[in-house]
Amino acid sequence: MASLTGVNRSLVIFAALVIVLAGVKSASVIVIPFVLATFIAIICNPLLSFFGRYKIPKGLAIMLVMLMVVGIGVSLAGLVGQSLTDFSQQLPQYKAQLKEQFILLVDTAAKYNILINKEQIIAMFDPGKIIDVATGMLTGLGGVMANLFLIILTVVFMLFEGPMLSHKIHMALDDPDRKMQQIDRFLESINSYLAIKTVVSLGTGVLAGILLWLLDVDYFVLWAVMAFMFNYIPNIGSIIAAVPAVLLALITQGPFVASMVGLGYLTINTVMGNIVEPRYMGKGLGLSTLVVFLSLIFWGWLMGTVGMLLSVPLTMIVKIALETSEEGRWLATLLGNGEELEEQPE
């Protein structure tokens, strides 16, 4: 009977979860700007603390931070928007040239007795669609930023409420003595992750922009911003950001420059992702590589481009919430990277 009760409870929890996810999917127009505002507020919080050390009043500090955010955002939106419009107009021509290059490659392979069916390969692997995916994701993010006023207003209120957030969560979970250290660990982990990831992504975008500018690749500002934004996407974000720049260099300047662009992106992402980021982030947030990749797919399906950008922090919310429950701890262990098991004595 006890076993049956447990099964029924699990089914109820699963059904409730499906209903919640369906609700989030249906209300994505409201949910996505709110989630984006939350993480913008977390990124801005260190700046607020910096101004606080110089005894600047909180209201004035928030105003300065928001002026910086809006100024940078509007400037980038103007540059990227114009570049994206121009690039979209040239896209059919670029795709046609890319197809010609691809056919030329197949013909060259045929000379060395590597016989490939052109139509079949192009049907299965259309290189032009790769560019569509990358630019489509950037356009989708721009669509979310159309609610800029709502996002900024939400960020301002969150920054005012930020210092009380930890205390409110403890009180809401009936933990006035702050015995649940997972809550504080979660807030510190997310703050640390987003702050470090933002700095690393900014460095990646700047270096990519300088590389493309030196190699005279068209729309280098657009690809630099894409490298910055997509660096938030774990595992495959940097690859997606590099593909359009490499393909455009191949079309406009030939294989040598394209290979230089690809090598440059590989070097930048290797240094920033495997040397700089781990040095400051340490062990990271304790998620397995498989979970990171699956979370990218899941949150991307649920909330589009914003969900992909924030897939790791959102999954951490789920993981730490599960860790606070005896019944959900086993699932939190599955989401982890195994460090907890290694730390246990044999």
Tab-separated table of C-alpha atoms in Angstrom:
chain	number	residue	atom	x	y	z
A	1	MET	CA	0.000	0.000	0.000
A	2	ALA	CA	2.866	2.354	0.907
A	3	SER	CA	4.501	1.616	-2.429
A	4	LEU	CA	1.264	2.368	-4.270
A	5	THR	CA	0.938	5.658	-2.382
A	6	GLY	CA	4.463	6.606	-3.420
A	7	VAL	CA	3.699	5.817	-7.057
A	8	ASN	CA	0.509	7.896	-6.930
A	9	ARG	CA	2.406	10.790	-5.395
A	10	SER	CA	5.057	10.590	-8.100
A	11	LEU	CA	2.376	10.599	-10.792
A	12	VAL	CA	0.734	13.656	-9.221
A	13	ILE	CA	4.075	15.487	-9.071
A	14	PHE	CA	4.822	14.568	-12.700
A	15	ALA	CA	1.354	15.727	-13.826
A	16	ALA	CA	1.781	19.006	-11.921
A	17	LEU	CA	5.182	19.513	-13.536
A	18	VAL	CA	3.728	18.996	-17.019
A	19	ILE	CA	0.977	21.529	-16.261
A	20	VAL	CA	3.523	24.081	-14.983
A	21	LEU	CA	5.734	23.662	-18.062
A	22	ALA	CA	2.723	23.997	-20.349
A	23	GLY	CA	1.800	27.185	-18.488
A	24	VAL	CA	5.319	28.590	-18.876
A	25	LYS	CA	5.272	27.742	-22.580
A	26	SER	CA	1.878	29.421	-23.059
A	27	ALA	CA	2.843	32.495	-21.024
A	28	SER	CA	6.309	32.826	-22.547
A	29	VAL	CA	5.559	36.393	-23.667
A	30	ILE	CA	5.446	37.398	-19.985
A	31	VAL	CA	7.793	34.821	-18.476
A	32	ILE	CA	10.787	35.365	-20.795
A	33	PRO	CA	11.189	39.154	-20.163
A	34	PHE	CA	10.831	38.504	-16.415
A	35	VAL	CA	13.514	35.777	-16.441
A	36	LEU	CA	15.819	37.951	-18.556
A	37	ALA	CA	15.289	40.896	-16.189
A	38	THR	CA	16.157	38.674	-13.213
A	39	PHE	CA	19.503	37.688	-14.638
A	40	ILE	CA	20.300	41.228	-15.827
A	41	ALA	CA	19.676	42.358	-12.242
A	42	ILE	CA	22.058	39.663	-10.955
A	43	ILE	CA	24.747	40.792	-13.423
A	44	CYS	CA	24.258	44.446	-12.400
A	45	ASN	CA	24.421	43.699	-8.667
A	46	PRO	CA	28.282	43.734	-8.467
A	47	LEU	CA	28.273	47.219	-10.030
A	48	LEU	CA	25.776	48.320	-7.399
A	49	SER	CA	28.046	46.960	-4.662
A	50	PHE	CA	30.997	48.803	-6.237
A	51	PHE	CA	29.154	52.140	-6.079
A	52	GLY	CA	28.053	51.326	-2.541
A	53	ARG	CA	31.695	51.099	-1.391
A	54	TYR	CA	32.094	54.759	-2.362
A	55	LYS	CA	29.052	55.785	-0.269
A	56	ILE	CA	26.965	56.652	-3.342
A	57	PRO	CA	23.230	56.680	-2.429
A	58	LYS	CA	21.419	53.547	-3.559
A	59	GLY	CA	18.901	55.380	-5.761
A	60	LEU	CA	21.639	57.294	-7.570
A	61	ALA	CA	23.741	54.112	-7.926
A	62	ILE	CA	20.825	52.250	-9.521
A	63	MET	CA	20.240	55.175	-11.881
A	64	LEU	CA	23.914	55.175	-12.927
A	65	VAL	CA	23.911	51.399	-13.471
A	66	MET	CA	20.741	51.525	-15.555
A	67	LEU	CA	22.066	54.446	-17.624
A	68	MET	CA	25.166	52.366	-18.363
A	69	VAL	CA	23.096	49.296	-19.268
A	70	VAL	CA	20.657	51.258	-21.455
A	71	GLY	CA	23.472	53.209	-23.126
A	72	ILE	CA	25.420	50.078	-23.999
A	73	GLY	CA	22.255	48.219	-25.011
A	74	VAL	CA	20.941	50.986	-27.282
A	75	SER	CA	24.362	51.490	-28.912
A	76	LEU	CA	24.788	47.791	-29.598
A	77	ALA	CA	21.184	47.460	-30.772
A	78	GLY	CA	21.723	50.272	-33.278
A	79	LEU	CA	24.960	48.796	-34.624
A	80	VAL	CA	23.762	45.204	-34.662
A	81	GLY	CA	20.294	46.075	-35.970
A	82	GLN	CA	21.698	47.919	-38.980
A	83	SER	CA	24.291	45.210	-39.652
A	84	LEU	CA	21.650	42.480	-39.317
A	85	THR	CA	19.338	44.301	-41.739
A	86	ASP	CA	22.099	44.742	-44.327
A	87	PHE	CA	23.255	41.158	-43.890
A	88	SER	CA	19.688	39.825	-44.284
A	89	GLN	CA	19.361	41.677	-47.573
A	90	GLN	CA	22.595	40.116	-48.842
A	91	LEU	CA	21.792	36.672	-47.405
A	92	PRO	CA	20.235	35.127	-50.575
A	93	GLN	CA	23.321	36.113	-52.564
A	94	TYR	CA	25.650	34.759	-49.879
A	95	LYS	CA	23.742	31.473	-49.724
A	96	ALA	CA	23.936	31.088	-53.509
A	97	GLN	CA	27.708	31.714	-53.434
A	98	LEU	CA	28.082	29.274	-50.547
A	99	LYS	CA	26.210	26.621	-52.513
A	100	GLU	CA	28.551	27.171	-55.473
A	101	GLN	CA	31.568	26.742	-53.190
A	102	PHE	CA	30.062	23.548	-51.807
A	103	ILE	CA	29.432	22.142	-55.300
A	104	LEU	CA	32.989	23.066	-56.294
A	105	LEU	CA	34.261	21.107	-53.289
A	106	VAL	CA	32.196	18.062	-54.340
A	107	ASP	CA	33.538	18.315	-57.917
A	108	THR	CA	37.098	18.529	-56.609
A	109	ALA	CA	36.522	15.418	-54.502
A	110	ALA	CA	35.196	13.595	-57.597
A	111	LYS	CA	38.529	14.173	-59.368
A	112	TYR	CA	40.164	12.071	-56.651
A	113	ASN	CA	37.574	9.277	-57.095
A	114	ILE	CA	35.555	10.406	-54.055
A	115	LEU	CA	32.107	10.186	-55.610
A	116	ILE	CA	29.386	12.138	-53.801
A	117	ASN	CA	25.816	12.754	-54.913
A	118	LYS	CA	25.474	16.553	-55.020
A	119	GLU	CA	21.704	16.730	-54.693
A	120	GLN	CA	21.564	14.225	-51.863
A	121	ILE	CA	24.337	15.922	-49.878
A	122	ILE	CA	22.836	19.401	-50.335
A	123	ALA	CA	19.412	18.072	-49.300
A	124	MET	CA	20.871	16.587	-46.101
A	125	PHE	CA	23.432	19.302	-45.405
A	126	ASP	CA	22.592	22.756	-46.683
A	127	PRO	CA	25.351	25.060	-45.385
A	128	GLY	CA	23.096	28.077	-45.901
A	129	LYS	CA	20.734	26.795	-43.205
A	130	ILE	CA	23.538	26.996	-40.641
A	131	ILE	CA	23.696	30.746	-41.192
A	132	ASP	CA	19.897	30.905	-40.881
A	133	VAL	CA	20.046	29.174	-37.485
A	134	ALA	CA	22.623	31.589	-36.071
A	135	THR	CA	21.029	34.783	-37.382
A	136	GLY	CA	17.565	33.475	-36.443
A	137	MET	CA	18.668	33.033	-32.831
A	138	LEU	CA	20.061	36.573	-32.749
A	139	THR	CA	16.846	37.933	-34.269
A	140	GLY	CA	14.822	36.014	-31.681
A	141	LEU	CA	16.810	37.646	-28.881
A	142	GLY	CA	16.204	41.024	-30.493
A	143	GLY	CA	12.474	40.296	-30.457
A	144	VAL	CA	12.599	39.732	-26.706
A	145	MET	CA	14.466	43.012	-26.241
A	146	ALA	CA	11.529	44.778	-27.892
A	147	ASN	CA	10.043	44.757	-24.368
A	148	LEU	CA	13.001	46.866	-23.240
A	149	PHE	CA	10.978	49.287	-21.104
A	150	LEU	CA	9.286	46.469	-19.184
A	151	ILE	CA	12.627	44.693	-18.669
A	152	ILE	CA	14.376	47.857	-17.434
A	153	LEU	CA	11.521	48.695	-15.045
A	154	THR	CA	11.602	45.159	-13.636
A	155	VAL	CA	15.395	45.303	-13.233
A	156	VAL	CA	15.148	48.584	-11.295
A	157	PHE	CA	12.630	47.157	-8.812
A	158	MET	CA	14.710	43.976	-8.451
A	159	LEU	CA	17.853	45.988	-7.680
A	160	PHE	CA	15.991	47.844	-4.934
A	161	GLU	CA	14.746	44.532	-3.477
A	162	GLY	CA	18.020	42.633	-4.030
A	163	PRO	CA	19.611	43.004	-0.554
A	164	MET	CA	16.478	41.541	1.073
A	165	LEU	CA	16.147	38.609	-1.331
A	166	SER	CA	18.160	36.079	0.673
A	167	HIS	CA	16.339	36.944	3.903
A	168	LYS	CA	12.934	36.717	2.216
A	169	ILE	CA	13.708	33.283	0.724
A	170	HIS	CA	14.774	31.953	4.125
A	171	MET	CA	11.615	33.301	5.747
A	172	ALA	CA	9.403	31.953	2.951
A	173	LEU	CA	10.901	28.478	3.442
A	174	ASP	CA	10.407	28.700	7.229
A	175	ASP	CA	14.129	28.898	7.916
A	176	PRO	CA	14.605	32.065	10.009
A	177	ASP	CA	17.809	30.688	11.570
A	178	ARG	CA	19.390	30.248	8.108
A	179	LYS	CA	20.063	26.552	8.609
A	180	MET	CA	19.534	25.779	4.904
A	181	GLN	CA	22.937	26.696	3.505
A	182	GLN	CA	21.883	25.504	0.052
A	183	ILE	CA	19.935	28.740	-0.446
A	184	ASP	CA	22.943	30.965	0.241
A	185	ARG	CA	25.182	28.662	-1.802
A	186	PHE	CA	22.754	28.885	-4.708
A	187	LEU	CA	22.606	32.704	-4.628
A	188	GLU	CA	26.401	32.966	-4.378
A	189	SER	CA	26.921	30.393	-7.157
A	190	ILE	CA	24.563	32.123	-9.582
A	191	ASN	CA	26.048	35.566	-8.824
A	192	SER	CA	29.573	34.233	-9.290
A	193	TYR	CA	28.739	32.247	-12.421
A	194	LEU	CA	26.986	35.098	-14.214
A	195	ALA	CA	29.589	37.694	-13.238
A	196	ILE	CA	32.522	35.549	-14.428
A	197	LYS	CA	30.674	34.329	-17.526
A	198	THR	CA	29.795	37.909	-18.499
A	199	VAL	CA	33.422	39.077	-18.225
A	200	VAL	CA	34.697	36.019	-20.150
A	201	SER	CA	32.002	36.431	-22.829
A	202	LEU	CA	32.813	40.128	-23.167
A	203	GLY	CA	36.491	39.300	-23.622
A	204	THR	CA	35.588	36.627	-26.192
A	205	GLY	CA	33.424	39.074	-28.151
A	206	VAL	CA	36.064	41.828	-28.134
A	207	LEU	CA	38.846	39.476	-29.258
A	208	ALA	CA	36.629	37.980	-31.993
A	209	GLY	CA	35.723	41.474	-33.205
A	210	ILE	CA	39.387	42.532	-33.352
A	211	LEU	CA	40.286	39.332	-35.233
A	212	LEU	CA	37.566	39.848	-37.837
A	213	TRP	CA	38.375	43.548	-38.185
A	214	LEU	CA	42.056	42.761	-38.824
A	215	LEU	CA	41.076	40.152	-41.434
A	216	ASP	CA	38.591	42.610	-43.013
A	217	VAL	CA	35.577	40.299	-42.647
A	218	ASP	CA	32.235	41.984	-43.389
A	219	TYR	CA	29.870	42.816	-40.478
A	220	PHE	CA	32.580	42.175	-37.863
A	221	VAL	CA	30.567	44.046	-35.192
A	222	LEU	CA	27.602	41.720	-35.733
A	223	TRP	CA	29.772	38.608	-35.364
A	224	ALA	CA	31.539	40.072	-32.314
A	225	VAL	CA	28.212	40.640	-30.552
A	226	MET	CA	27.121	37.147	-31.559
A	227	ALA	CA	30.346	35.716	-30.070
A	228	PHE	CA	29.636	37.613	-26.829
A	229	MET	CA	26.010	36.501	-26.554
A	230	PHE	CA	26.465	32.892	-27.658
A	231	ASN	CA	29.367	32.332	-25.279
A	232	TYR	CA	26.681	32.061	-22.565
A	233	ILE	CA	25.429	28.923	-24.326
A	234	PRO	CA	27.543	26.027	-23.030
A	235	ASN	CA	29.365	23.568	-25.290
A	236	ILE	CA	27.974	24.591	-28.682
A	237	GLY	CA	27.406	28.347	-28.377
A	238	SER	CA	30.915	29.298	-29.468
A	239	ILE	CA	30.699	26.910	-32.431
A	240	ILE	CA	27.390	28.398	-33.606
A	241	ALA	CA	28.844	31.918	-33.288
A	242	ALA	CA	31.934	31.022	-35.331
A	243	VAL	CA	30.182	29.307	-38.254
A	244	PRO	CA	28.644	32.404	-39.967
A	245	ALA	CA	31.904	34.374	-39.755
A	246	VAL	CA	33.930	31.476	-41.190
A	247	LEU	CA	31.448	30.847	-44.008
A	248	LEU	CA	31.233	34.556	-44.870
A	249	ALA	CA	35.030	34.770	-44.993
A	250	LEU	CA	35.061	31.710	-47.265
A	251	ILE	CA	32.579	33.331	-49.660
A	252	THR	CA	34.094	36.819	-49.791
A	253	GLN	CA	37.820	36.240	-49.272
A	254	GLY	CA	38.597	32.598	-49.987
A	255	PRO	CA	39.719	29.493	-48.085
A	256	PHE	CA	42.913	30.995	-46.606
A	257	VAL	CA	41.181	33.835	-44.748
A	258	ALA	CA	38.353	31.477	-43.733
A	259	SER	CA	40.889	29.080	-42.223
A	260	MET	CA	42.527	32.005	-40.396
A	261	VAL	CA	39.136	33.009	-38.975
A	262	GLY	CA	38.412	29.442	-37.885
A	263	LEU	CA	41.856	29.091	-36.291
A	264	GLY	CA	41.446	32.441	-34.563
A	265	TYR	CA	38.052	31.496	-33.107
A	266	LEU	CA	39.451	28.143	-31.973
A	267	THR	CA	42.360	29.852	-30.214
A	268	ILE	CA	40.155	32.484	-28.544
A	269	ASN	CA	37.604	29.960	-27.301
A	270	THR	CA	40.302	27.542	-26.119
A	271	VAL	CA	42.119	30.217	-24.117
A	272	MET	CA	38.996	31.884	-22.701
A	273	GLY	CA	36.985	28.706	-22.134
A	274	ASN	CA	39.680	26.279	-20.977
A	275	ILE	CA	42.220	28.553	-19.265
A	276	VAL	CA	40.725	31.887	-18.179
A	277	GLU	CA	37.211	30.775	-17.201
A	278	PRO	CA	38.161	27.666	-15.149
A	279	ARG	CA	40.843	29.673	-13.322
A	280	TYR	CA	38.265	32.083	-11.914
A	281	MET	CA	35.226	29.808	-11.808
A	282	GLY	CA	36.992	26.877	-10.137
A	283	LYS	CA	34.946	23.683	-10.219
A	284	GLY	CA	32.004	25.546	-11.692
A	285	LEU	CA	28.453	24.793	-10.673
A	286	GLY	CA	28.653	21.007	-10.418
A	287	LEU	CA	26.621	19.951	-13.468
A	288	SER	CA	27.631	17.045	-15.681
A	289	THR	CA	28.459	17.774	-19.322
A	290	LEU	CA	25.545	15.648	-20.529
A	291	VAL	CA	23.113	17.524	-18.272
A	292	VAL	CA	24.455	20.866	-19.548
A	293	PHE	CA	23.832	19.809	-23.156
A	294	LEU	CA	20.351	18.385	-22.426
A	295	SER	CA	19.430	21.478	-20.427
A	296	LEU	CA	20.425	23.578	-23.444
A	297	ILE	CA	17.929	21.654	-25.596
A	298	PHE	CA	15.169	21.662	-22.961
A	299	TRP	CA	15.320	25.349	-21.988
A	300	GLY	CA	15.767	26.334	-25.622
A	301	TRP	CA	12.540	24.494	-26.473
A	302	LEU	CA	10.730	26.042	-23.507
A	303	MET	CA	11.893	29.664	-23.771
A	304	GLY	CA	13.705	30.038	-27.076
A	305	THR	CA	17.034	31.861	-27.353
A	306	VAL	CA	16.815	33.324	-23.832
A	307	GLY	CA	16.336	29.816	-22.440
A	308	MET	CA	19.469	28.633	-24.259
A	309	LEU	CA	21.524	31.558	-22.966
A	310	LEU	CA	20.384	30.949	-19.383
A	311	SER	CA	20.173	27.153	-19.506
A	312	VAL	CA	22.948	26.564	-16.949
A	313	PRO	CA	21.669	28.980	-14.246
A	314	LEU	CA	18.103	27.741	-14.724
A	315	THR	CA	19.222	24.122	-14.359
A	316	MET	CA	21.146	25.083	-11.210
A	317	ILE	CA	17.920	26.458	-9.738
A	318	VAL	CA	16.304	23.065	-10.304
A	319	LYS	CA	19.309	21.153	-8.950
A	320	ILE	CA	19.620	23.094	-5.705
A	321	ALA	CA	15.863	23.037	-5.191
A	322	LEU	CA	16.026	19.232	-5.458
A	323	GLU	CA	18.949	19.109	-3.031
A	324	THR	CA	16.842	20.765	-0.329
A	325	SER	CA	14.346	17.890	-0.494
A	326	GLU	CA	14.997	14.363	0.735
A	327	GLU	CA	12.758	12.968	-2.006
A	328	GLY	CA	14.466	14.902	-4.800
A	329	ARG	CA	18.077	14.485	-3.684
A	330	TRP	CA	18.589	11.398	-5.840
A	331	LEU	CA	17.676	13.378	-8.951
A	332	ALA	CA	20.012	16.215	-7.914
A	333	THR	CA	22.805	13.620	-7.683
A	334	LEU	CA	22.055	12.468	-11.249
A	335	LEU	CA	22.263	16.076	-12.450
A	336	GLY	CA	25.641	16.545	-10.750
A	337	ASN	CA	29.103	15.881	-12.151
A	338	GLY	CA	30.027	13.188	-9.626
A	339	GLU	CA	32.186	15.381	-7.384
A	340	GLU	CA	29.948	14.590	-4.394
A	341	LEU	CA	30.609	10.879	-4.864
A	342	GLU	CA	34.374	11.419	-5.149
A	343	GLU	CA	34.394	13.382	-1.896
A	344	GLN	CA	32.746	10.554	0.053
A	345	PRO	CA	35.210	8.290	1.952
A	346	GLU	CA	35.499	4.735	0.712
